[in-house]
Amino acid sequence: MAASFQFHEIDRYLRKTLDKKRYTHTLGVANTAACLAMRYSSDVNKAYLAGLLHDNAKCISTKKKMAICQKAGLSISKIEEKNPELLHSKVGSYLAKQKFHIEDSDILNAICYHTTGRPNMSLLEKIIFVADYMEPNRKIIPGLDQIRSMAFQNLDNALLLILENTLSYIKKKDRETDIDPMTQKTYDYYKKGSK
């Protein structure tokens, strides 16, 4: 777990490596994650740290992300080859461990799966996934107010609604081939559980 001095070190790093909009989003996710952690009696510091680090690789060039994956032995799926921006999650998890010595697998998984989700997520993974979608700096999109309200009442229902919105948006754009299979698996898993 990170000590408070490490939060400052991470913050300094993010200020240097993220663009202003991404940095603002990152702070929004970290604070929203901490609020959700309080609501669901989860570890607030872990949630804040995972939120702070969730997009740490977002502004790294595609070429560098690919190089990090190859060097670290991280697999690159066909959908990630087609949409390399998806690599920021797994690269971010790797950098959290290598650069900031985060050993907590729950934090690393929360970073790794914050974009696609995965079946049977831990509470922290759900918190980061939902916080990333609904943090206060997000552009208002249809259903966002409902998700923000629902997130503090039933996290699984908020998670499912986010997945539905994401899949629906991609399908409306006629980009079904851009759907990461993990997102579909996650949706199917939570849809089945909600019945």
mmCIF file of C-alpha atoms in Angstrom:
data_model
loop_
_atom_site.group_PDB
_atom_site.id
_atom_site.type_symbol
_atom_site.label_atom_id
_atom_site.label_comp_id
_atom_site.label_asym_id
_atom_site.label_seq_id
_atom_site.Cartn_x
_atom_site.Cartn_y
_atom_site.Cartn_z
ATOM 1 C CA MET A 1 0.000 0.000 0.000
ATOM 2 C CA ALA A 2 1.228 3.464 -0.800
ATOM 3 C CA ALA A 3 2.326 5.825 1.930
ATOM 4 C CA SER A 4 1.180 9.450 1.688
ATOM 5 C CA PHE A 5 4.586 10.519 0.328
ATOM 6 C CA GLN A 6 4.051 8.073 -2.533
ATOM 7 C CA PHE A 7 0.765 9.786 -3.409
ATOM 8 C CA HIS A 8 2.773 12.997 -3.885
ATOM 9 C CA GLU A 9 5.384 11.198 -5.983
ATOM 10 C CA ILE A 10 2.677 9.666 -8.184
ATOM 11 C CA ASP A 11 0.894 13.014 -8.479
ATOM 12 C CA ARG A 12 4.118 14.713 -9.594
ATOM 13 C CA TYR A 13 4.698 12.004 -12.196
ATOM 14 C CA LEU A 14 1.128 12.298 -13.521
ATOM 15 C CA ARG A 15 1.324 16.097 -13.754
ATOM 16 C CA LYS A 16 4.378 15.674 -15.999
ATOM 17 C CA THR A 17 3.168 12.787 -18.165
ATOM 18 C CA LEU A 18 -0.564 13.399 -18.640
ATOM 19 C CA ASP A 19 -2.114 16.237 -20.580
ATOM 20 C CA LYS A 20 -4.183 18.718 -18.544
ATOM 21 C CA LYS A 21 -7.566 17.195 -19.446
ATOM 22 C CA ARG A 22 -6.408 13.652 -18.597
ATOM 23 C CA TYR A 23 -4.856 14.800 -15.332
ATOM 24 C CA THR A 24 -8.119 16.523 -14.322
ATOM 25 C CA HIS A 25 -10.035 13.349 -15.236
ATOM 26 C CA THR A 26 -7.587 11.262 -13.187
ATOM 27 C CA LEU A 27 -8.134 13.354 -10.058
ATOM 28 C CA GLY A 28 -11.884 13.101 -10.634
ATOM 29 C CA VAL A 29 -11.675 9.302 -10.819
ATOM 30 C CA ALA A 30 -9.482 9.081 -7.708
ATOM 31 C CA ASN A 31 -11.863 11.254 -5.677
ATOM 32 C CA THR A 32 -14.994 9.505 -6.997
ATOM 33 C CA ALA A 33 -13.416 6.116 -6.245
ATOM 34 C CA ALA A 34 -12.668 7.243 -2.675
ATOM 35 C CA CYS A 35 -16.311 8.335 -2.251
ATOM 36 C CA LEU A 36 -17.603 5.014 -3.583
ATOM 37 C CA ALA A 37 -15.172 3.158 -1.312
ATOM 38 C CA MET A 38 -16.601 5.031 1.693
ATOM 39 C CA ARG A 39 -20.134 4.177 0.586
ATOM 40 C CA TYR A 40 -19.353 0.464 0.219
ATOM 41 C CA SER A 41 -17.036 0.166 3.262
ATOM 42 C CA SER A 42 -13.985 -0.518 1.118
ATOM 43 C CA ASP A 43 -10.415 0.705 1.641
ATOM 44 C CA VAL A 44 -10.490 4.417 0.739
ATOM 45 C CA ASN A 45 -6.708 4.730 0.270
ATOM 46 C CA LYS A 46 -6.592 1.740 -2.079
ATOM 47 C CA ALA A 47 -9.485 3.128 -4.105
ATOM 48 C CA TYR A 48 -7.859 6.562 -4.317
ATOM 49 C CA LEU A 49 -4.511 5.039 -5.340
ATOM 50 C CA ALA A 50 -6.079 2.813 -8.014
ATOM 51 C CA GLY A 51 -8.025 5.816 -9.332
ATOM 52 C CA LEU A 52 -4.892 7.932 -9.384
ATOM 53 C CA LEU A 53 -2.990 5.301 -11.360
ATOM 54 C CA HIS A 54 -5.772 3.985 -13.617
ATOM 55 C CA ASP A 55 -4.756 6.094 -16.657
ATOM 56 C CA ASN A 56 -1.043 6.494 -15.924
ATOM 57 C CA ALA A 57 -0.168 5.094 -19.378
ATOM 58 C CA LYS A 58 -2.911 6.917 -21.295
ATOM 59 C CA CYS A 59 -0.676 9.610 -22.818
ATOM 60 C CA ILE A 60 2.183 7.274 -23.728
ATOM 61 C CA SER A 61 2.549 6.928 -27.499
ATOM 62 C CA THR A 62 1.158 3.835 -29.202
ATOM 63 C CA LYS A 63 4.662 2.858 -30.314
ATOM 64 C CA LYS A 64 5.965 3.017 -26.742
ATOM 65 C CA LYS A 65 2.954 1.105 -25.352
ATOM 66 C CA MET A 66 3.562 -1.643 -27.913
ATOM 67 C CA ALA A 67 7.268 -1.711 -27.014
ATOM 68 C CA ILE A 68 6.459 -1.990 -23.297
ATOM 69 C CA CYS A 69 4.073 -4.886 -24.011
ATOM 70 C CA GLN A 70 6.718 -6.703 -26.035
ATOM 71 C CA LYS A 71 9.447 -6.106 -23.447
ATOM 72 C CA ALA A 72 7.202 -7.137 -20.538
ATOM 73 C CA GLY A 73 5.712 -10.147 -22.336
ATOM 74 C CA LEU A 74 2.187 -8.675 -22.220
ATOM 75 C CA SER A 75 -0.050 -10.217 -24.866
ATOM 76 C CA ILE A 76 -1.673 -7.974 -27.457
ATOM 77 C CA SER A 77 -5.057 -9.176 -28.692
ATOM 78 C CA LYS A 78 -6.399 -8.629 -32.208
ATOM 79 C CA ILE A 79 -8.787 -5.968 -30.910
ATOM 80 C CA GLU A 80 -5.868 -4.207 -29.157
ATOM 81 C CA GLU A 81 -3.846 -4.291 -32.378
ATOM 82 C CA LYS A 82 -6.789 -2.640 -34.110
ATOM 83 C CA ASN A 83 -7.432 -0.199 -31.213
ATOM 84 C CA PRO A 84 -4.059 0.220 -29.485
ATOM 85 C CA GLU A 85 -5.453 2.856 -27.111
ATOM 86 C CA LEU A 86 -6.933 -0.116 -25.218
ATOM 87 C CA LEU A 87 -3.374 -1.100 -24.241
ATOM 88 C CA HIS A 88 -3.160 1.735 -21.712
ATOM 89 C CA SER A 89 -4.939 -0.409 -19.107
ATOM 90 C CA LYS A 90 -2.535 -3.338 -19.088
ATOM 91 C CA VAL A 91 0.508 -1.110 -19.616
ATOM 92 C CA GLY A 92 -0.718 1.101 -16.762
ATOM 93 C CA SER A 93 -1.018 -1.906 -14.462
ATOM 94 C CA TYR A 94 2.488 -3.016 -15.430
ATOM 95 C CA LEU A 95 3.943 0.474 -14.806
ATOM 96 C CA ALA A 96 2.144 0.755 -11.454
ATOM 97 C CA LYS A 97 4.019 -2.346 -10.357
ATOM 98 C CA GLN A 98 7.381 -1.544 -11.955
ATOM 99 C CA LYS A 99 7.595 2.203 -11.410
ATOM 100 C CA PHE A 100 5.648 2.649 -8.166
ATOM 101 C CA HIS A 101 6.173 -0.811 -6.637
ATOM 102 C CA ILE A 102 2.471 -1.519 -6.221
ATOM 103 C CA GLU A 103 2.244 -5.184 -5.282
ATOM 104 C CA ASP A 104 -1.439 -5.337 -4.337
ATOM 105 C CA SER A 105 -3.045 -7.525 -7.024
ATOM 106 C CA ASP A 106 -6.466 -5.964 -6.408
ATOM 107 C CA ILE A 107 -5.129 -2.491 -7.278
ATOM 108 C CA LEU A 108 -3.244 -3.848 -10.300
ATOM 109 C CA ASN A 109 -6.363 -5.660 -11.554
ATOM 110 C CA ALA A 110 -8.510 -2.566 -11.007
ATOM 111 C CA ILE A 111 -6.116 -0.642 -13.272
ATOM 112 C CA CYS A 112 -5.863 -3.466 -15.807
ATOM 113 C CA TYR A 113 -9.635 -3.996 -16.218
ATOM 114 C CA HIS A 114 -10.963 -0.455 -15.789
ATOM 115 C CA THR A 115 -11.737 -0.154 -19.520
ATOM 116 C CA THR A 116 -13.273 -3.541 -20.377
ATOM 117 C CA GLY A 117 -14.312 -4.904 -17.010
ATOM 118 C CA ARG A 118 -14.233 -8.643 -16.504
ATOM 119 C CA PRO A 119 -16.533 -11.294 -15.076
ATOM 120 C CA ASN A 120 -16.573 -11.606 -11.279
ATOM 121 C CA MET A 121 -14.791 -8.324 -10.530
ATOM 122 C CA SER A 122 -13.717 -7.491 -7.000
ATOM 123 C CA LEU A 123 -15.369 -4.569 -5.220
ATOM 124 C CA LEU A 124 -12.353 -2.366 -5.939
ATOM 125 C CA GLU A 125 -12.376 -3.290 -9.640
ATOM 126 C CA LYS A 126 -16.062 -2.329 -9.841
ATOM 127 C CA ILE A 127 -15.421 0.938 -8.014
ATOM 128 C CA ILE A 128 -12.679 1.997 -10.457
ATOM 129 C CA PHE A 129 -14.678 0.889 -13.498
ATOM 130 C CA VAL A 130 -17.724 2.892 -12.379
ATOM 131 C CA ALA A 131 -15.721 5.901 -11.107
ATOM 132 C CA ASP A 132 -13.930 6.154 -14.476
ATOM 133 C CA TYR A 133 -17.267 6.403 -16.269
ATOM 134 C CA MET A 134 -19.069 8.812 -13.951
ATOM 135 C CA GLU A 135 -16.457 11.155 -12.445
ATOM 136 C CA PRO A 136 -17.615 14.804 -12.304
ATOM 137 C CA ASN A 137 -15.523 16.044 -15.252
ATOM 138 C CA ARG A 138 -17.092 13.629 -17.735
ATOM 139 C CA LYS A 139 -19.052 15.132 -20.605
ATOM 140 C CA ILE A 140 -22.762 14.678 -19.931
ATOM 141 C CA ILE A 141 -24.104 11.796 -21.991
ATOM 142 C CA PRO A 142 -27.550 10.127 -21.944
ATOM 143 C CA GLY A 143 -28.079 8.124 -18.758
ATOM 144 C CA LEU A 144 -25.103 9.567 -16.871
ATOM 145 C CA ASP A 145 -27.198 11.218 -14.132
ATOM 146 C CA GLN A 146 -29.031 7.933 -13.578
ATOM 147 C CA ILE A 147 -25.723 6.036 -13.313
ATOM 148 C CA ARG A 148 -24.305 8.592 -10.867
ATOM 149 C CA SER A 149 -27.322 8.192 -8.626
ATOM 150 C CA MET A 150 -27.478 4.421 -8.995
ATOM 151 C CA ALA A 151 -23.764 3.965 -8.224
ATOM 152 C CA PHE A 152 -24.367 4.967 -4.608
ATOM 153 C CA GLN A 153 -27.389 2.685 -4.296
ATOM 154 C CA ASN A 154 -26.400 -0.488 -6.153
ATOM 155 C CA LEU A 155 -22.928 -0.722 -7.676
ATOM 156 C CA ASP A 156 -23.698 -3.849 -9.728
ATOM 157 C CA ASN A 157 -26.737 -2.202 -11.352
ATOM 158 C CA ALA A 158 -24.636 0.871 -12.202
ATOM 159 C CA LEU A 159 -21.936 -1.386 -13.640
ATOM 160 C CA LEU A 160 -24.458 -3.233 -15.804
ATOM 161 C CA LEU A 161 -25.987 0.000 -17.075
ATOM 162 C CA ILE A 162 -22.525 1.332 -18.018
ATOM 163 C CA LEU A 163 -21.792 -1.869 -19.929
ATOM 164 C CA GLU A 164 -25.169 -1.661 -21.705
ATOM 165 C CA ASN A 165 -24.542 1.981 -22.647
ATOM 166 C CA THR A 166 -21.021 1.211 -23.883
ATOM 167 C CA LEU A 167 -22.098 -1.720 -26.061
ATOM 168 C CA SER A 168 -25.124 0.179 -27.361
ATOM 169 C CA TYR A 169 -22.977 3.209 -28.281
ATOM 170 C CA ILE A 170 -20.459 1.066 -30.184
ATOM 171 C CA LYS A 171 -23.252 -0.764 -32.036
ATOM 172 C CA LYS A 172 -25.011 2.508 -32.938
ATOM 173 C CA LYS A 173 -21.736 3.749 -34.437
ATOM 174 C CA ASP A 174 -21.722 0.554 -36.538
ATOM 175 C CA ARG A 175 -18.432 -0.494 -34.964
ATOM 176 C CA GLU A 176 -19.290 -3.959 -33.583
ATOM 177 C CA THR A 177 -15.863 -5.143 -34.661
ATOM 178 C CA ASP A 178 -14.405 -2.664 -32.139
ATOM 179 C CA ILE A 179 -16.082 -4.364 -29.166
ATOM 180 C CA ASP A 180 -13.489 -5.966 -26.930
ATOM 181 C CA PRO A 181 -14.663 -9.550 -26.276
ATOM 182 C CA MET A 182 -13.952 -9.015 -22.564
ATOM 183 C CA THR A 183 -16.522 -6.200 -22.428
ATOM 184 C CA GLN A 184 -19.150 -8.499 -23.934
ATOM 185 C CA LYS A 185 -18.219 -11.318 -21.534
ATOM 186 C CA THR A 186 -18.449 -8.908 -18.608
ATOM 187 C CA TYR A 187 -21.864 -7.689 -19.732
ATOM 188 C CA ASP A 188 -23.139 -11.250 -20.215
ATOM 189 C CA TYR A 189 -21.852 -12.250 -16.767
ATOM 190 C CA TYR A 190 -23.515 -9.359 -14.920
ATOM 191 C CA LYS A 191 -26.712 -9.509 -17.009
ATOM 192 C CA LYS A 192 -27.091 -13.174 -16.064
ATOM 193 C CA GLY A 193 -26.444 -12.338 -12.409
ATOM 194 C CA SER A 194 -29.091 -9.602 -12.409
ATOM 195 C CA LYS A 195 -31.900 -12.018 -13.325
#
